[in-house]
mmCIF file of C-alpha atoms in Angstrom:
data_model
loop_
_atom_site.group_PDB
_atom_site.id
_atom_site.type_symbol
_atom_site.label_atom_id
_atom_site.label_comp_id
_atom_site.label_asym_id
_atom_site.label_seq_id
_atom_site.Cartn_x
_atom_site.Cartn_y
_atom_site.Cartn_z
ATOM 1 C CA MET A 16 -10.481 -26.220 -8.433
ATOM 2 C CA LEU A 17 -7.248 -25.103 -8.333
ATOM 3 C CA ILE A 18 -4.597 -25.825 -5.557
ATOM 4 C CA HIS A 19 -1.942 -23.291 -4.323
ATOM 5 C CA PRO A 20 1.249 -24.303 -5.714
ATOM 6 C CA GLY A 21 3.055 -23.821 -2.020
ATOM 7 C CA PHE A 22 5.980 -22.052 -3.375
ATOM 8 C CA ASP A 23 9.107 -22.041 -1.421
ATOM 9 C CA PRO A 24 9.009 -18.685 0.252
ATOM 10 C CA VAL A 25 12.951 -18.556 -0.254
ATOM 11 C CA ALA A 26 13.760 -17.363 -3.762
ATOM 12 C CA VAL A 27 17.380 -17.903 -3.232
ATOM 13 C CA ARG A 28 19.817 -19.800 -0.677
ATOM 14 C CA ILE A 29 23.375 -18.736 -0.712
ATOM 15 C CA GLY A 30 25.045 -20.747 1.871
ATOM 16 C CA PRO A 31 23.307 -19.511 5.656
ATOM 17 C CA LEU A 32 21.747 -16.519 3.382
ATOM 18 C CA ALA A 33 18.034 -17.173 2.528
ATOM 19 C CA VAL A 34 16.611 -14.404 0.315
ATOM 20 C CA HIS A 35 12.991 -14.640 0.392
ATOM 21 C CA TRP A 36 10.557 -13.963 -2.488
ATOM 22 C CA TYR A 37 8.658 -11.575 0.030
ATOM 23 C CA GLY A 38 11.975 -9.229 0.116
ATOM 24 C CA LEU A 39 12.367 -9.509 -3.509
ATOM 25 C CA MET A 40 8.558 -8.028 -3.912
ATOM 26 C CA TYR A 41 9.608 -5.226 -1.605
ATOM 27 C CA LEU A 42 12.695 -4.553 -3.631
ATOM 28 C CA LEU A 43 10.637 -4.571 -6.876
ATOM 29 C CA GLY A 44 8.193 -2.174 -5.567
ATOM 30 C CA PHE A 45 10.961 0.061 -4.513
ATOM 31 C CA ALA A 46 12.605 -0.041 -8.025
ATOM 32 C CA LEU A 47 9.547 0.756 -9.397
ATOM 33 C CA PHE A 48 8.989 3.626 -7.434
ATOM 34 C CA VAL A 49 12.371 5.104 -8.464
ATOM 35 C CA TRP A 50 11.421 4.493 -12.126
ATOM 36 C CA LEU A 51 8.147 5.565 -12.146
ATOM 37 C CA GLY A 52 9.162 8.859 -10.329
ATOM 38 C CA ARG A 53 11.800 9.581 -12.716
ATOM 39 C CA ARG A 54 8.874 9.869 -15.426
ATOM 40 C CA ARG A 55 6.960 11.678 -12.865
ATOM 41 C CA LEU A 56 9.349 14.179 -13.296
ATOM 42 C CA ARG A 57 8.452 15.140 -16.733
ATOM 43 C CA HIS A 58 4.659 15.832 -15.551
ATOM 44 C CA GLU A 59 3.914 19.493 -14.316
ATOM 45 C CA PRO A 60 4.392 21.179 -12.188
ATOM 46 C CA TYR A 61 7.364 19.173 -11.361
ATOM 47 C CA ARG A 62 9.046 19.846 -14.407
ATOM 48 C CA THR A 63 8.800 23.755 -14.378
ATOM 49 C CA LEU A 64 9.736 23.458 -10.778
ATOM 50 C CA GLY A 65 13.007 21.961 -11.291
ATOM 51 C CA TRP A 66 12.654 18.598 -9.472
ATOM 52 C CA GLN A 67 15.522 16.172 -9.798
ATOM 53 C CA PRO A 68 15.914 12.491 -10.111
ATOM 54 C CA ARG A 69 17.696 12.834 -6.355
ATOM 55 C CA ASP A 70 14.441 14.221 -4.992
ATOM 56 C CA VAL A 71 13.228 10.638 -6.073
ATOM 57 C CA GLU A 72 15.787 8.737 -4.377
ATOM 58 C CA ASP A 73 15.339 10.856 -1.162
ATOM 59 C CA MET A 74 12.026 10.500 -1.143
ATOM 60 C CA LEU A 75 12.314 6.776 -1.464
ATOM 61 C CA PHE A 76 14.563 6.715 1.303
ATOM 62 C CA TRP A 77 12.040 8.634 3.798
ATOM 63 C CA GLY A 78 9.272 6.547 2.485
ATOM 64 C CA VAL A 79 10.984 3.042 3.197
ATOM 65 C CA LEU A 80 11.828 4.358 6.769
ATOM 66 C CA GLY A 81 8.029 5.454 6.925
ATOM 67 C CA VAL A 82 6.777 2.165 5.696
ATOM 68 C CA ILE A 83 8.891 -0.014 8.199
ATOM 69 C CA VAL A 84 7.958 2.079 11.447
ATOM 70 C CA GLY A 85 4.856 3.063 10.381
ATOM 71 C CA GLY A 86 3.524 -0.377 9.053
ATOM 72 C CA ARG A 87 5.082 -2.051 12.127
ATOM 73 C CA LEU A 88 3.364 0.215 14.658
ATOM 74 C CA GLY A 89 -0.080 -0.040 13.034
ATOM 75 C CA TYR A 90 0.189 -3.690 13.034
ATOM 76 C CA VAL A 91 0.898 -3.670 16.685
ATOM 77 C CA LEU A 92 -1.891 -0.961 17.419
ATOM 78 C CA PHE A 93 -4.579 -2.063 15.107
ATOM 79 C CA TYR A 94 -4.582 -5.694 15.021
ATOM 80 C CA LYS A 95 -2.777 -7.094 18.142
ATOM 81 C CA PRO A 96 -2.174 -4.230 20.682
ATOM 82 C CA LEU A 97 -2.989 -6.855 23.949
ATOM 83 C CA ASP A 98 -0.312 -9.158 22.767
ATOM 84 C CA TYR A 99 2.213 -6.919 22.239
ATOM 85 C CA LEU A 100 1.597 -5.093 25.419
ATOM 86 C CA ALA A 101 2.105 -8.407 27.029
ATOM 87 C CA GLN A 102 5.705 -8.646 25.034
ATOM 88 C CA PRO A 103 6.604 -5.280 24.111
ATOM 89 C CA TRP A 104 10.074 -6.731 22.825
ATOM 90 C CA GLN A 105 8.307 -8.712 19.997
ATOM 91 C CA ILE A 106 7.470 -5.043 18.493
ATOM 92 C CA PHE A 107 10.963 -5.318 17.110
ATOM 93 C CA ALA A 108 10.737 -8.811 15.608
ATOM 94 C CA VAL A 109 9.855 -7.624 12.147
ATOM 95 C CA TRP A 110 11.216 -10.671 10.675
ATOM 96 C CA GLN A 111 8.344 -12.643 11.975
ATOM 97 C CA GLY A 112 5.938 -10.551 9.866
ATOM 98 C CA GLY A 113 3.044 -8.236 10.868
ATOM 99 C CA MET A 114 2.770 -5.180 8.811
ATOM 100 C CA SER A 115 -0.292 -2.836 8.332
ATOM 101 C CA PHE A 116 -0.737 -0.802 4.987
ATOM 102 C CA HIS A 117 -2.847 1.711 6.826
ATOM 103 C CA GLY A 118 -0.133 2.107 9.544
ATOM 104 C CA GLY A 119 2.357 2.363 6.486
ATOM 105 C CA LEU A 120 0.497 4.966 4.963
ATOM 106 C CA ALA A 121 0.420 7.101 8.132
ATOM 107 C CA GLY A 122 4.636 6.338 8.376
ATOM 108 C CA VAL A 123 4.720 7.630 4.793
ATOM 109 C CA LEU A 124 2.791 10.595 5.330
ATOM 110 C CA ILE A 125 4.816 11.783 8.660
ATOM 111 C CA ALA A 126 8.285 10.799 7.133
ATOM 112 C CA LEU A 127 7.439 13.155 3.800
ATOM 113 C CA ALA A 128 6.001 15.792 5.707
ATOM 114 C CA ILE A 129 9.464 15.696 7.514
ATOM 115 C CA TRP A 130 11.302 15.771 4.253
ATOM 116 C CA ALA A 131 9.128 18.388 2.450
ATOM 117 C CA ARG A 132 9.724 20.602 5.545
ATOM 118 C CA ARG A 133 13.450 20.435 5.272
ATOM 119 C CA GLN A 134 13.349 20.748 1.604
ATOM 120 C CA HIS A 135 11.059 23.725 1.862
ATOM 121 C CA ARG A 136 8.343 22.399 -0.425
ATOM 122 C CA PRO A 137 4.570 22.040 0.254
ATOM 123 C CA TRP A 138 3.537 18.800 1.576
ATOM 124 C CA LEU A 139 0.710 18.360 -0.759
ATOM 125 C CA GLN A 140 2.764 18.843 -3.502
ATOM 126 C CA VAL A 141 4.813 15.980 -2.474
ATOM 127 C CA MET A 142 2.229 13.843 -1.730
ATOM 128 C CA ASP A 143 0.780 14.483 -5.480
ATOM 129 C CA PHE A 144 4.140 13.682 -6.758
ATOM 130 C CA ILE A 145 4.196 9.987 -4.975
ATOM 131 C CA ALA A 146 0.901 9.101 -5.141
ATOM 132 C CA PRO A 147 0.566 7.704 -8.548
ATOM 133 C CA CYS A 148 3.951 5.793 -7.904
ATOM 134 C CA VAL A 149 2.796 3.924 -5.175
ATOM 135 C CA PRO A 150 0.081 1.142 -6.387
ATOM 136 C CA THR A 151 2.744 -0.698 -8.213
ATOM 137 C CA GLY A 152 4.594 -1.459 -4.920
ATOM 138 C CA LEU A 153 1.065 -2.425 -3.612
ATOM 139 C CA ALA A 154 0.689 -5.079 -6.522
ATOM 140 C CA ALA A 155 4.546 -6.462 -5.884
ATOM 141 C CA GLY A 156 3.551 -6.825 -2.187
ATOM 142 C CA ARG A 157 0.306 -8.797 -2.998
ATOM 143 C CA ILE A 158 2.147 -10.829 -5.506
ATOM 144 C CA GLY A 159 4.451 -11.618 -2.329
ATOM 145 C CA ASN A 160 1.569 -12.675 -0.039
ATOM 146 C CA PHE A 161 0.230 -14.898 -2.982
ATOM 147 C CA ILE A 162 3.606 -16.843 -3.254
ATOM 148 C CA ASN A 163 3.809 -16.785 0.425
ATOM 149 C CA GLY A 164 0.082 -18.625 0.691
ATOM 150 C CA GLU A 165 -0.945 -16.084 3.218
ATOM 151 C CA LEU A 166 -3.745 -13.651 3.629
ATOM 152 C CA TRP A 167 -5.949 -16.130 1.604
ATOM 153 C CA GLY A 168 -9.731 -15.373 0.717
ATOM 154 C CA ARG A 169 -12.755 -16.717 2.157
ATOM 155 C CA VAL A 170 -14.662 -19.913 1.489
ATOM 156 C CA ALA A 171 -16.029 -19.545 -2.270
ATOM 157 C CA SER A 172 -18.246 -21.932 -4.245
ATOM 158 C CA PRO A 173 -16.478 -24.924 -5.926
ATOM 159 C CA ASP A 174 -18.098 -23.856 -9.016
ATOM 160 C CA LEU A 175 -16.069 -21.010 -9.266
ATOM 161 C CA PRO A 176 -13.441 -21.496 -11.855
ATOM 162 C CA TRP A 177 -10.484 -19.981 -10.021
ATOM 163 C CA ALA A 178 -11.582 -20.986 -6.331
ATOM 164 C CA MET A 179 -8.211 -21.879 -4.701
ATOM 165 C CA VAL A 180 -7.350 -24.492 -2.112
ATOM 166 C CA PHE A 181 -4.484 -23.076 0.366
ATOM 167 C CA PRO A 182 -3.484 -26.028 2.294
ATOM 168 C CA ALA A 183 -2.388 -23.726 5.255
ATOM 169 C CA ALA A 184 -6.006 -22.617 5.550
ATOM 170 C CA GLY A 185 -7.759 -26.228 5.218
ATOM 171 C CA PRO A 186 -9.377 -28.279 2.471
ATOM 172 C CA LEU A 187 -12.385 -25.617 1.274
ATOM 173 C CA PRO A 188 -11.666 -23.705 -2.050
ATOM 174 C CA ARG A 189 -11.494 -19.958 -1.446
ATOM 175 C CA HIS A 190 -11.202 -16.818 -3.120
ATOM 176 C CA PRO A 191 -7.500 -15.859 -4.083
ATOM 177 C CA SER A 192 -8.008 -12.568 -2.790
ATOM 178 C CA GLN A 193 -4.286 -11.510 -2.737
ATOM 179 C CA LEU A 194 -4.820 -11.725 -6.663
ATOM 180 C CA TYR A 195 -8.033 -9.622 -6.074
ATOM 181 C CA GLN A 196 -5.907 -6.855 -4.576
ATOM 182 C CA PHE A 197 -3.046 -7.014 -7.005
ATOM 183 C CA ALA A 198 -5.507 -6.522 -9.776
ATOM 184 C CA LEU A 199 -7.684 -3.892 -8.021
ATOM 185 C CA GLU A 200 -5.524 -1.805 -5.478
ATOM 186 C CA GLY A 201 -2.182 -2.347 -7.733
ATOM 187 C CA LEU A 202 -2.903 -2.301 -11.424
ATOM 188 C CA LEU A 203 -6.251 -0.738 -11.644
ATOM 189 C CA LEU A 204 -5.809 1.937 -9.274
ATOM 190 C CA PHE A 205 -2.038 2.672 -10.834
ATOM 191 C CA ALA A 206 -3.626 3.006 -14.330
ATOM 192 C CA LEU A 207 -6.289 5.369 -13.008
ATOM 193 C CA LEU A 208 -4.018 7.557 -11.155
ATOM 194 C CA TRP A 209 -1.242 7.815 -13.712
ATOM 195 C CA ALA A 210 -3.558 8.546 -16.127
ATOM 196 C CA TYR A 211 -5.383 11.090 -14.043
ATOM 197 C CA ALA A 212 -1.822 12.792 -13.206
ATOM 198 C CA ARG A 213 -0.519 13.357 -16.315
ATOM 199 C CA THR A 214 -2.402 16.616 -16.907
ATOM 200 C CA PRO A 215 -2.200 19.403 -14.387
ATOM 201 C CA ARG A 216 -4.282 19.364 -11.539
ATOM 202 C CA ARG A 217 -4.808 21.468 -8.443
ATOM 203 C CA THR A 218 -2.843 20.522 -5.558
ATOM 204 C CA GLY A 219 -4.133 17.929 -3.515
ATOM 205 C CA GLU A 220 -6.431 16.460 -5.803
ATOM 206 C CA VAL A 221 -4.279 13.440 -6.809
ATOM 207 C CA SER A 222 -3.414 12.776 -3.412
ATOM 208 C CA ALA A 223 -7.438 12.890 -2.996
ATOM 209 C CA ALA A 224 -8.014 10.494 -5.597
ATOM 210 C CA PHE A 225 -5.545 8.167 -4.197
ATOM 211 C CA LEU A 226 -7.119 8.189 -0.820
ATOM 212 C CA THR A 227 -10.405 7.868 -1.921
ATOM 213 C CA GLY A 228 -9.591 4.950 -4.831
ATOM 214 C CA TYR A 229 -7.406 2.775 -2.648
ATOM 215 C CA GLY A 230 -9.988 3.133 0.232
ATOM 216 C CA VAL A 231 -12.860 2.117 -1.991
ATOM 217 C CA LEU A 232 -10.711 -0.458 -3.730
ATOM 218 C CA ARG A 233 -9.730 -2.196 -0.268
ATOM 219 C CA PHE A 234 -12.892 -1.758 0.972
ATOM 220 C CA THR A 235 -14.203 -4.018 -1.779
ATOM 221 C CA ALA A 236 -11.690 -6.157 -2.065
ATOM 222 C CA GLU A 237 -12.128 -7.067 1.651
ATOM 223 C CA PHE A 238 -15.516 -8.982 1.192
ATOM 224 C CA PHE A 239 -13.324 -11.750 -0.375
ATOM 225 C CA ARG A 240 -10.525 -11.752 1.898
ATOM 226 C CA GLU A 241 -10.660 -13.834 4.962
ATOM 227 C CA PRO A 242 -10.806 -11.624 8.279
ATOM 228 C CA ASP A 243 -7.899 -11.966 10.632
ATOM 229 C CA ALA A 244 -8.772 -14.971 13.105
ATOM 230 C CA HIS A 245 -7.807 -13.446 16.032
ATOM 231 C CA LEU A 246 -10.302 -10.387 15.287
ATOM 232 C CA GLY A 247 -13.081 -11.969 12.894
ATOM 233 C CA LEU A 248 -15.554 -9.493 11.526
ATOM 234 C CA LEU A 249 -16.323 -6.294 13.731
ATOM 235 C CA SER A 250 -19.379 -4.073 13.999
ATOM 236 C CA LEU A 251 -21.716 -4.171 10.978
ATOM 237 C CA GLY A 252 -20.210 -7.277 9.652
ATOM 238 C CA LEU A 253 -17.237 -5.368 8.460
ATOM 239 C CA SER A 254 -13.446 -6.123 8.675
ATOM 240 C CA MET A 255 -10.579 -4.221 10.476
ATOM 241 C CA GLY A 256 -9.226 -3.636 6.846
ATOM 242 C CA GLN A 257 -12.841 -1.995 5.870
ATOM 243 C CA TRP A 258 -13.084 0.226 8.979
ATOM 244 C CA LEU A 259 -9.538 1.191 8.636
ATOM 245 C CA SER A 260 -10.376 2.152 4.708
ATOM 246 C CA LEU A 261 -13.590 4.092 5.532
ATOM 247 C CA PRO A 262 -11.594 7.166 7.043
ATOM 248 C CA MET A 263 -9.470 7.138 3.784
ATOM 249 C CA VAL A 264 -12.439 7.589 1.721
ATOM 250 C CA VAL A 265 -13.784 10.270 3.829
ATOM 251 C CA ALA A 266 -10.455 12.153 4.019
ATOM 252 C CA GLY A 267 -9.982 11.903 0.314
ATOM 253 C CA LEU A 268 -13.747 13.347 -0.535
ATOM 254 C CA ALA A 269 -12.850 16.095 1.945
ATOM 255 C CA LEU A 270 -9.492 16.983 0.400
ATOM 256 C CA TRP A 271 -10.840 16.860 -2.773
ATOM 257 C CA ILE A 272 -13.462 19.561 -2.035
ATOM 258 C CA TRP A 273 -10.995 21.443 0.063
ATOM 259 C CA ALA A 274 -8.448 21.561 -3.192
ATOM 260 C CA ARG A 275 -11.262 22.952 -5.090
ATOM 261 C CA ARG A 276 -12.844 25.442 -2.884
ATOM 262 C CA ARG A 277 -8.855 26.527 -2.181
ATOM 263 C CA ALA A 278 -8.484 26.738 -6.204
ATOM 264 C CA GLU A 279 -11.675 28.868 -6.607
ATOM 265 C CA ALA A 280 -10.765 31.070 -3.747
ATOM 266 C CA THR A 281 -7.488 31.989 -5.251
#
């Protein structure tokens, strides 16, 4: 049985300034987005359409804005609406933690829709561009969760070779679900999407693959992740993360069908 190392969440201290590992993981995710985005410019149709490195940097700015605003509001609305209704000023205390991936995704969709409109570019074309560049950022975030010893997994059998005790969760061995999500939603999803997007696809198909792939992999990982204590398991024994992932799968499949029919019609 393994024991979580209990990393110091602060990576570097410079006088009163404390640089947290989780913040560094965010920065790593943003850097990977720029690096992969510049390589994505070599893919069709972006190479033919004359996309530039500056477009990648602009999308990062708008995407970060969407992640922060959408992620925070998503957490407020999906996970603790009554708590924040009673203390609405706490919505702005982002340094205390509390972000939702699904809310962050919605924020990115809206932010980049605005950017696409300003640049006179098709929104789905923009979404297809960024989709393969996102999973590495998700992977970095899950490593941050693991370092912080948070969002641990459900209780596991002591016979499981990689079962781990997270001191903050009590003495029982648990699944290191942060690492499961790192491997599934991060590395595996990236490898599949990047390979899929390297050849020209119908507009919307790469976005559809991301929505479906993430939804399925997140739904699967949630079986090993401890549900939020204040929510527990909801209807049908599913967690909030699973219920929020189901619409992603449905939307991805619907977008895939639409993209194919639209291409056939033209």
